[in-house]
Tab-separated table of C-alpha atoms in Angstrom:
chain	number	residue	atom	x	y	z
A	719	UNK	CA	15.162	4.444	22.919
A	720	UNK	CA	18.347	1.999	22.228
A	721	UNK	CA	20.746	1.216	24.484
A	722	UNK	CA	23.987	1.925	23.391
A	723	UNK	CA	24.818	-1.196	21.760
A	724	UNK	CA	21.879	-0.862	19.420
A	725	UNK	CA	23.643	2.936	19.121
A	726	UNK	CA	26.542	1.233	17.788
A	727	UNK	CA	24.638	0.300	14.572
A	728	UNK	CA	23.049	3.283	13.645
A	729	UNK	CA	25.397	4.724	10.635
A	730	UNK	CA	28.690	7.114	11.446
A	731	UNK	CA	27.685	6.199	15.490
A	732	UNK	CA	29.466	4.715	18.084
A	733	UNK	CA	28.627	3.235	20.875
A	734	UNK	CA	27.623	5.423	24.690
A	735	UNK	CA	30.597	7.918	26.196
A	736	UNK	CA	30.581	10.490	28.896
A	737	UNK	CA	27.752	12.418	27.295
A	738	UNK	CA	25.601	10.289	29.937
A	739	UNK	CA	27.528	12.348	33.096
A	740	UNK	CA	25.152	14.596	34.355
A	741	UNK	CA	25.936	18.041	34.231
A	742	UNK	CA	25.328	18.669	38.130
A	743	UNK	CA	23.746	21.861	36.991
A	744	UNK	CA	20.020	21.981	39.418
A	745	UNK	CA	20.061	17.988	39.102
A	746	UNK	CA	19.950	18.251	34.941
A	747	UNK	CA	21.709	15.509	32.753
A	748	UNK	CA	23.861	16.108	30.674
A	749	UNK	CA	22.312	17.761	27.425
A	750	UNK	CA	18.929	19.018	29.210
A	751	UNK	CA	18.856	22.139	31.000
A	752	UNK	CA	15.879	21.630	32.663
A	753	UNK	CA	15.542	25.586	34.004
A	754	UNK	CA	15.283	26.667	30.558
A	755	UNK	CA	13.181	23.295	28.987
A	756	UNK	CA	10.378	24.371	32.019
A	757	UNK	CA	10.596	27.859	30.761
A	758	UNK	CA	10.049	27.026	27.477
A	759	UNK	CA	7.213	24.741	28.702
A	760	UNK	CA	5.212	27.454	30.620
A	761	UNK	CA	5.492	29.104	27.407
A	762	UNK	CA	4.065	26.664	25.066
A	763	UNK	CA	2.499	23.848	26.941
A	764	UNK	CA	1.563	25.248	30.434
A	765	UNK	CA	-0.079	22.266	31.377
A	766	UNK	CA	3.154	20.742	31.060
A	767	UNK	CA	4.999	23.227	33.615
A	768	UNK	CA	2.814	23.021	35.706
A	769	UNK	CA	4.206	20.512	38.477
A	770	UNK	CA	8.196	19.812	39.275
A	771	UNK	CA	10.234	18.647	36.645
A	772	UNK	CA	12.799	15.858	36.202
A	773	UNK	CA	14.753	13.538	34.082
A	774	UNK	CA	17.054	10.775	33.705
A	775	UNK	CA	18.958	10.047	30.571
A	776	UNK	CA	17.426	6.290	29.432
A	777	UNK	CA	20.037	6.268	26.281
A	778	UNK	CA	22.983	7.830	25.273
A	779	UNK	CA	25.720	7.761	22.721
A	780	UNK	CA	26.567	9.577	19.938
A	781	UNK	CA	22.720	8.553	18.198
A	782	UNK	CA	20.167	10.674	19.515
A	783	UNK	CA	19.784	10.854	23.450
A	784	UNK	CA	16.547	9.718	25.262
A	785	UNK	CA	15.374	11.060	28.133
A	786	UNK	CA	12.728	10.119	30.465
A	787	UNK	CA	10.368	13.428	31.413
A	788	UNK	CA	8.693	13.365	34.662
A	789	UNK	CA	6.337	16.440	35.134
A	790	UNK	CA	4.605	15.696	38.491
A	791	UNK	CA	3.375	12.244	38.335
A	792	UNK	CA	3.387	12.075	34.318
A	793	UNK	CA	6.097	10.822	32.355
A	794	UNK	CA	7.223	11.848	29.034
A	795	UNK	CA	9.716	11.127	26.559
A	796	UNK	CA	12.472	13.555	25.330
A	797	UNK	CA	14.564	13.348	22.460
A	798	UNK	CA	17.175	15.285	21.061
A	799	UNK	CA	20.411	14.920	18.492
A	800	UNK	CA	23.653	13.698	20.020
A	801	UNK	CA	26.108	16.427	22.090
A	802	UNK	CA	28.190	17.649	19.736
A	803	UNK	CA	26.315	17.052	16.629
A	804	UNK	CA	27.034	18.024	13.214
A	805	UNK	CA	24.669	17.084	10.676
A	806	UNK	CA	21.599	17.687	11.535
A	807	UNK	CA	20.142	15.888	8.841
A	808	UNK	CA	21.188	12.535	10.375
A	809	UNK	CA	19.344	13.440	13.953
A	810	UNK	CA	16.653	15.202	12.652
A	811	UNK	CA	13.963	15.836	14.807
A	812	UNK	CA	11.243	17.449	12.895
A	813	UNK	CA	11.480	14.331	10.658
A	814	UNK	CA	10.467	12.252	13.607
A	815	UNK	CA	8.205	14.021	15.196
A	816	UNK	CA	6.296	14.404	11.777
A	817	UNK	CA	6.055	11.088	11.053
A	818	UNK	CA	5.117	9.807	14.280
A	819	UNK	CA	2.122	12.496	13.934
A	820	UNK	CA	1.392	11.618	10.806
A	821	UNK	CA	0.905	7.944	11.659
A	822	UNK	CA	-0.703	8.551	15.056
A	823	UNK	CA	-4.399	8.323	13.310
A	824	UNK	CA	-3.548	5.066	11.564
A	825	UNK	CA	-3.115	1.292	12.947
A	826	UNK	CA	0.530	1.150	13.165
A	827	UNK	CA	1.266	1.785	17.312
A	828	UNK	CA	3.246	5.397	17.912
A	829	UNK	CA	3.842	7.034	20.874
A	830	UNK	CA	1.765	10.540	20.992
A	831	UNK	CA	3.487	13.368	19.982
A	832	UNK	CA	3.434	16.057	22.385
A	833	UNK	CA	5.690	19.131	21.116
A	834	UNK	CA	8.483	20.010	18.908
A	835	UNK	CA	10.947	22.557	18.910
A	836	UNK	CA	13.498	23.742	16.588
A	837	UNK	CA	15.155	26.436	18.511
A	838	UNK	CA	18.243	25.672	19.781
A	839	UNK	CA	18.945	28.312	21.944
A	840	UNK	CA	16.232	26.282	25.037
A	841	UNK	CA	18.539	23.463	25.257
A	842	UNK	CA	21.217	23.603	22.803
A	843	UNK	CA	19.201	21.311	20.134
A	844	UNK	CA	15.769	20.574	18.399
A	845	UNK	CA	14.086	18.428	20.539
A	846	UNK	CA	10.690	16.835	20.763
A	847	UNK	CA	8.250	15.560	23.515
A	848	UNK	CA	5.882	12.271	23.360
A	849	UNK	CA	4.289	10.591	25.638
A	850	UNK	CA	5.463	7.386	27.306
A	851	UNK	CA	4.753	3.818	26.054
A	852	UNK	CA	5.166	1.264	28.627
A	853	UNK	CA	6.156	-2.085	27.035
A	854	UNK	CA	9.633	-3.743	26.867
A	855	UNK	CA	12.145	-3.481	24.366
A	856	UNK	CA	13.440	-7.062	23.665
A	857	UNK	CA	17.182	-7.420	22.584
A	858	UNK	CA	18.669	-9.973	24.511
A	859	UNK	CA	18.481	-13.732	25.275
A	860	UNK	CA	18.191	-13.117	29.267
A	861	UNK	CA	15.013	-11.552	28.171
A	862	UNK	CA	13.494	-13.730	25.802
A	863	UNK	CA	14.450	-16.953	27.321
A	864	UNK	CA	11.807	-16.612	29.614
A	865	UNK	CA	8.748	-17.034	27.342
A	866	UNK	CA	6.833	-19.407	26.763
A	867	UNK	CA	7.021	-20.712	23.067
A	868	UNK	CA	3.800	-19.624	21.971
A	869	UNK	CA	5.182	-15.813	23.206
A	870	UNK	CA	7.935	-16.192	20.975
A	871	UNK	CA	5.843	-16.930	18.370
A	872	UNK	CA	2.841	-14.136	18.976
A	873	UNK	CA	5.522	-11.339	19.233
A	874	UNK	CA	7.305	-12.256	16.152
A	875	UNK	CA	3.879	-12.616	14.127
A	876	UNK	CA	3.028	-8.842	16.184
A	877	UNK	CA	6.045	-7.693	14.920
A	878	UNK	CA	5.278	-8.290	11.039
A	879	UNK	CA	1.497	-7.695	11.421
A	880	UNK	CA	3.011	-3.769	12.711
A	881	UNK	CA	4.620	-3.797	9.574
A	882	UNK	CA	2.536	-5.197	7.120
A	883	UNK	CA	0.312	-2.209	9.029
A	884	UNK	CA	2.629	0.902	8.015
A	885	UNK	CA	3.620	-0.474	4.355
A	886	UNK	CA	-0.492	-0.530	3.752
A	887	UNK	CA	-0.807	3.325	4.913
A	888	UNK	CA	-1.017	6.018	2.383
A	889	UNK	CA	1.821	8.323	2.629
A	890	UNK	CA	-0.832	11.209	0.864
A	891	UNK	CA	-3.745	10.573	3.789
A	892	UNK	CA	-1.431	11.446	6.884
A	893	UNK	CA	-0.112	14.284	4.726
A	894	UNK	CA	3.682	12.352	3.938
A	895	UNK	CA	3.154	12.283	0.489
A	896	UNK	CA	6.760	14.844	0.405
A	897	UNK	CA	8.404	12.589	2.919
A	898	UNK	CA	10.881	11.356	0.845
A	899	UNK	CA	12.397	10.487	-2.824
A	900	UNK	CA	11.102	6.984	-3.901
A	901	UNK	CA	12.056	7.431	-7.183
A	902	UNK	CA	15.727	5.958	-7.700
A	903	UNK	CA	15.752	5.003	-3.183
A	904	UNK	CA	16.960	1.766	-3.883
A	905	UNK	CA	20.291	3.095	-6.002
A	906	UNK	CA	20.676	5.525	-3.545
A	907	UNK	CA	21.172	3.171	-1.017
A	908	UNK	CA	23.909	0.886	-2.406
A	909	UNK	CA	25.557	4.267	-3.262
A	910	UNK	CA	25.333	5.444	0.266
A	911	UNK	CA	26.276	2.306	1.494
A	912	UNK	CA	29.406	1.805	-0.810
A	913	UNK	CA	30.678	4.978	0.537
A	914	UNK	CA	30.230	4.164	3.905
A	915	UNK	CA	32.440	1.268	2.830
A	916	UNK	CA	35.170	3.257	1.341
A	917	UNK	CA	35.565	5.243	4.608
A	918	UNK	CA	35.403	1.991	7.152
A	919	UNK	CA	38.342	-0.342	5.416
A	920	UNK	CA	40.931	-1.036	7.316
A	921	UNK	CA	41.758	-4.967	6.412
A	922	UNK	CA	41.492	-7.020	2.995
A	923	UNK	CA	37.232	-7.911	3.162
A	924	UNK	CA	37.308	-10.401	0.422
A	925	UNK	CA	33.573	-10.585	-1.647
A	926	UNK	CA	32.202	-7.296	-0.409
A	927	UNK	CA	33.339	-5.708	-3.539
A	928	UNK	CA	32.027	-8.366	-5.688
A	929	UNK	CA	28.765	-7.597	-3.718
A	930	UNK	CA	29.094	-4.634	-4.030
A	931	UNK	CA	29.426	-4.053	-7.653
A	932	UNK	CA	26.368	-6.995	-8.309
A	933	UNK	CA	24.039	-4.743	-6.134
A	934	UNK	CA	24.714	-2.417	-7.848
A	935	UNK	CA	24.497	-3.769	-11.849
A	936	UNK	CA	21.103	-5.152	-10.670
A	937	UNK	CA	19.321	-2.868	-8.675
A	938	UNK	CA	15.228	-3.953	-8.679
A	939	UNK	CA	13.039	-1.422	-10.624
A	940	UNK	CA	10.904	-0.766	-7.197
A	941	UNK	CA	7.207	-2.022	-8.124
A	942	UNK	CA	6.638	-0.888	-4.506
A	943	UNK	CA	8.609	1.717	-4.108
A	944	UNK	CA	6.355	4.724	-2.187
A	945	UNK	CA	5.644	3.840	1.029
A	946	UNK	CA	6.783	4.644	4.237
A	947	UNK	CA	10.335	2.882	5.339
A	948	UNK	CA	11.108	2.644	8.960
A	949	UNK	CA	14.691	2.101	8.024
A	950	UNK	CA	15.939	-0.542	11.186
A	951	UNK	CA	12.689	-2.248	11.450
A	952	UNK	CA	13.089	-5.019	13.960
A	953	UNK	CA	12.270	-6.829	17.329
A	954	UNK	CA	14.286	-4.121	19.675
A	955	UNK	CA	12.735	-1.391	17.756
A	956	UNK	CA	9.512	-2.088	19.033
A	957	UNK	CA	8.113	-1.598	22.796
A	958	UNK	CA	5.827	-5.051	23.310
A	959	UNK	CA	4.028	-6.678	25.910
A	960	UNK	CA	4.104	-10.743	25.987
A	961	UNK	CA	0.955	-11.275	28.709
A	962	UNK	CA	-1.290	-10.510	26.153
A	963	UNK	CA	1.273	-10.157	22.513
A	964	UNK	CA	0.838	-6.832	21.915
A	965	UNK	CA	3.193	-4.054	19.972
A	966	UNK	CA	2.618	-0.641	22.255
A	967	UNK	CA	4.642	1.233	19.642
A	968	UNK	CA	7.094	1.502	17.285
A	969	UNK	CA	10.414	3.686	18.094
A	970	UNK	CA	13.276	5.091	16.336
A	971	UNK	CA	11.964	7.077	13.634
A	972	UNK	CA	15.125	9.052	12.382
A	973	UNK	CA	16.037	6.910	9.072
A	974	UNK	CA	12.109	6.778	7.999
A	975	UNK	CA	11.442	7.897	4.413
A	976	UNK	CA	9.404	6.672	1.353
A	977	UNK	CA	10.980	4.102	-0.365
A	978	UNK	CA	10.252	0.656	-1.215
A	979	UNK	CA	9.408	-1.196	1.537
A	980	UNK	CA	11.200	-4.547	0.606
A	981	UNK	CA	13.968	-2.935	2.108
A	982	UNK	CA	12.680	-3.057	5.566
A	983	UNK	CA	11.876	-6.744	5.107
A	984	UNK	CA	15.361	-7.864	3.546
A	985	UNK	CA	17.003	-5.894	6.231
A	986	UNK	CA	14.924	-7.348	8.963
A	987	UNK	CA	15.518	-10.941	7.193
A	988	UNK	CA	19.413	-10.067	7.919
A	989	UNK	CA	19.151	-9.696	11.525
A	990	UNK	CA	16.687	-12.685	11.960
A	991	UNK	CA	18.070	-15.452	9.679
A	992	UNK	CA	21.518	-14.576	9.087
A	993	UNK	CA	23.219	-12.945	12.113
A	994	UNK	CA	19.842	-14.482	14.239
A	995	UNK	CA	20.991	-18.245	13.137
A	996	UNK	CA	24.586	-17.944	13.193
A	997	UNK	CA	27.209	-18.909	16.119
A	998	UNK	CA	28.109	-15.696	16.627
A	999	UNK	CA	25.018	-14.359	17.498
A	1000	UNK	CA	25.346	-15.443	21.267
A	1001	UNK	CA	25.885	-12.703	23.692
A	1002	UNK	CA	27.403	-10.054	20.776
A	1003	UNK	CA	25.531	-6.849	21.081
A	1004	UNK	CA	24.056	-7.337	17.719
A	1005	UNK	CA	21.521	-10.373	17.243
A	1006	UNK	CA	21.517	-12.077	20.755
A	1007	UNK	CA	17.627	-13.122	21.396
A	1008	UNK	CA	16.738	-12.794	18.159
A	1009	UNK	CA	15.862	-15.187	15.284
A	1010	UNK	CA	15.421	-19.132	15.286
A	1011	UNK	CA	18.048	-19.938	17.991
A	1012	UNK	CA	16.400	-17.878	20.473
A	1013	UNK	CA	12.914	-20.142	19.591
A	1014	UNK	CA	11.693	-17.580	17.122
A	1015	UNK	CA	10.029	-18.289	13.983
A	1016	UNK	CA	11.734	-18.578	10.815
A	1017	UNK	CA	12.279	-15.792	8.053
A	1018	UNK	CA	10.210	-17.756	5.735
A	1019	UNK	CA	7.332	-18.057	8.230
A	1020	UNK	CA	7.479	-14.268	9.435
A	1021	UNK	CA	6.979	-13.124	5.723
A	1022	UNK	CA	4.510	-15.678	5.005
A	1023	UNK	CA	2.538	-14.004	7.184
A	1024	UNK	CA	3.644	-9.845	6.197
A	1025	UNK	CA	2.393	-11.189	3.117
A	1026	UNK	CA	-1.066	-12.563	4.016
A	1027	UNK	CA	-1.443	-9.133	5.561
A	1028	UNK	CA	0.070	-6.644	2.717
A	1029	UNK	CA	-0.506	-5.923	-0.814
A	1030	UNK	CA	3.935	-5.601	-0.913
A	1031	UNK	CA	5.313	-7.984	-3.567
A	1032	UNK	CA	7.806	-10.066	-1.873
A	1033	UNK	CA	8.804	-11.897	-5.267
A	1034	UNK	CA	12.238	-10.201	-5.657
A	1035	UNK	CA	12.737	-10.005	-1.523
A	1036	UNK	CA	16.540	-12.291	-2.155
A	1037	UNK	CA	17.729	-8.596	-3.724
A	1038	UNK	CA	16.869	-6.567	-0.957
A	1039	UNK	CA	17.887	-9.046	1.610
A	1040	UNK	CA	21.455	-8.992	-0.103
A	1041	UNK	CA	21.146	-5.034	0.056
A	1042	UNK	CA	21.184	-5.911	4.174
A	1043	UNK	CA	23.882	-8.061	4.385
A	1044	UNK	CA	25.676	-5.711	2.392
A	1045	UNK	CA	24.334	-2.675	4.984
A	1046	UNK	CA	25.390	-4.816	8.081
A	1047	UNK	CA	28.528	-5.730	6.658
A	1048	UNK	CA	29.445	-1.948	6.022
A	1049	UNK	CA	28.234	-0.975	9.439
A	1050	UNK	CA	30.101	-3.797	11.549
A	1051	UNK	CA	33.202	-3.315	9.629
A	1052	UNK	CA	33.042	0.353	10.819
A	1053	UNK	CA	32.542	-0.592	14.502
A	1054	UNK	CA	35.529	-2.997	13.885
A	1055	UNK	CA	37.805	-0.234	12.706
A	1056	UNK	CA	36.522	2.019	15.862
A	1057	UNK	CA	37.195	-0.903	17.855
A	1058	UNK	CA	40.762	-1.570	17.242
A	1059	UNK	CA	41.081	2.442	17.726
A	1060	UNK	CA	39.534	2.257	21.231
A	1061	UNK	CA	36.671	4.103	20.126
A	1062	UNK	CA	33.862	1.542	21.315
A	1063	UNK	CA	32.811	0.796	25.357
A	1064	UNK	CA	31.437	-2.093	26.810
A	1065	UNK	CA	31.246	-5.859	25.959
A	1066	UNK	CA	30.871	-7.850	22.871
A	1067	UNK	CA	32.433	-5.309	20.033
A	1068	UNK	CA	35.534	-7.367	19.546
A	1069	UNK	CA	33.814	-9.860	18.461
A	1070	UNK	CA	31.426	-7.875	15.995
A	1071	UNK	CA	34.241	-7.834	13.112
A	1072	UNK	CA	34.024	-11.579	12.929
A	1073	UNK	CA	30.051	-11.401	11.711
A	1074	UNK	CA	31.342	-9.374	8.084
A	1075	UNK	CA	32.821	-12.305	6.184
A	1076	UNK	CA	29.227	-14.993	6.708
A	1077	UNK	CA	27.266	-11.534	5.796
A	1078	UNK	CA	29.310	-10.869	2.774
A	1079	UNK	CA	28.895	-14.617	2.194
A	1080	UNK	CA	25.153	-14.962	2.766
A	1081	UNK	CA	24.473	-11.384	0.642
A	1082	UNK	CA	26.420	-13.217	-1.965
A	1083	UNK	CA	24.662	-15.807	-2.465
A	1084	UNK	CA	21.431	-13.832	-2.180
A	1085	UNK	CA	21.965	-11.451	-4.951
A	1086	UNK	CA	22.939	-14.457	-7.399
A	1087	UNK	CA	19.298	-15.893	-7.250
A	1088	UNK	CA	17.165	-15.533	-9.891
């Protein structure tokens, strides 16, 4: 559901190629055989095969592709790993299609979950069906302009109401109580993340080693660890309607686990109050129309109000938001390096190298408070 600058971000991704050609194969895209998905369909959803079938690719790149379904006059959503895929465990779809089914009973907004299917021989992949959510997906100052203040401020209070919503829900009562590992998540991530490191240098980065090393000599003891992580919680993560505020649903499942769910909040603090508030934010395909320069609320008034709504002690938040500068640093480094291979298409991603230095800075100076 990203567009491939969002892509860009997720980790060892890079931004859209020519996996969005279609494949000219009975009007398919590229990725979708749509002879063999309807055959599969009459199968084990007949109701779903039982009108013409078509699709459009709505997001490539080398994170997992989105499709829009249209069966008759109903529209679905398709999703399957990247073409050419290794690891399946980093476009796993069984892990979002069980989570999304897990939380549709609860208050946090998912898109139904329709089917899943782990043979590979229908279309080459696992895949999974939902239903579609009509909303917007905001990411970009053309489209938030446009509101009205008080719109600004309603979908950035929707947004942490949503998430104060999944951190209350009890992994055990939709059945995720195996989701994931809490114990020892938040070590696992600076380790993950330092290795991502080691394989993106390709220019002196001075402090991210220093940041490195404090993350990881102080790393929080997790009083919350246990609940359910989205993993890139933020504003263009979520399909929203401004006329009423409303969050239709929450997309993007694939880095979801149980951890402690500071993380989501330190790494959503990065992208509002650090890249969000900072020069470079305008038109890079990173932080445009988000944060306090796009008439947003602050950081410190968007978890005032997660924590009026959540049980989640935000006392030792400056850790976890240091853990996201960190993350971001890693990750735009890594487009950098692809960039000055001529691995990265479209606008904005020479300019994304500049944004490591202030988040080394600003995760500096967040892990030294006490």
């Amino acid at each position: 559901m990203t567009d491939p600058a969002v892509d860009a971000l997720r980790p060892g991704s890079s931004p859209a190629t020519n996996d969005t050609a279609p494949s000219g194969r009975n009007g398919s895209p590229r990725g979708l055989d749509l002879d063999r998905l309807a055959g599969y369909l009459a199968t084990h959803r007949p109701e779903l095969a039982d009108a013409p079938l078509s699709a459009t690719l709505i997001a490539g790149g080398k994170s997992n592709l989105t499709y829009l379904l249209r069966v008759g006059e109903r529209e679905l959503v398709l999703r399957r790993p990247p073409l050419g895929h290794v690891l399946a465990t980093a476009h796993d779809m069984a892990r979002e299609f069980r989570v999304i089914s897990a939380l549709a009973p609860t208050d946090v907004p998912v898109p139904a979950a329709l089917l899943h299917c782990a043979d590979t021989e229908v279309i080459g992949a696992p895949f999974y069906l939902m239903e579609r959510v009509r909303g917007e997906v905001f990411r970009s100052r053309a489209q938030t302009d446009p509101l009205r203040p008080e719109q600004r401020r309603d979908l950035a209070l929707a947004m942490m109401d949503t998430l104060a919503a999944l951190h209350t829900v009890d992994p055990a009562t939709v059945g995720l109580a195996d989701f994931g590992r809490p114990d020892g998540y938040l070590g696992r991530q600076v380790r993950r993340w330092a290795g991502q490191l080691d394989r993106s240098r390709s220019r002196p980065l001075p402090g991210i080693d220093e940041l490195r090393d404090l993350l990881a000599g102080t790393v929080p003891e997790g009083a919350n660890a246990g609940r359910i992580v989205h993993g890139d919680y933020r504003l263009d993560n979520l399909l929203a309607t401004v006329d009423p505020v409303s969050v239709r649903a929450v997309l993007d499942w694939e880095m979801a686990t149980l951890g402690d769910p500071l993380a989501d909040l330190g790494l959503l603090l990065t992208y509002w109050d650090v890249l969000g508030d900072s020069d470079l934010a305008a038109g890079n395909p990173v932080a445009d129309g988000l944060g306090p320069r796009a008439g947003f609320p602050t950081g410190a008034e968007l978890i005032e109000r997660y924590a009026g709504r959540s049980d989640v002690d935000v006392g030792p938040l400056h850790w976890h938001v240091a853990l996201g500068c960190f993350k971001l640093a890693v990750i735009c480094e890594g487009i950098h390096y692809r960039h000055t291979l001529g691995q990265t298409l479209g606008p904005g991603f020479d300019r994304i190298g500049d944004m490591v230095a202030p988040l080394v800075t600003h995760g500096l100076r967040a892990a030294r408070e006490r």
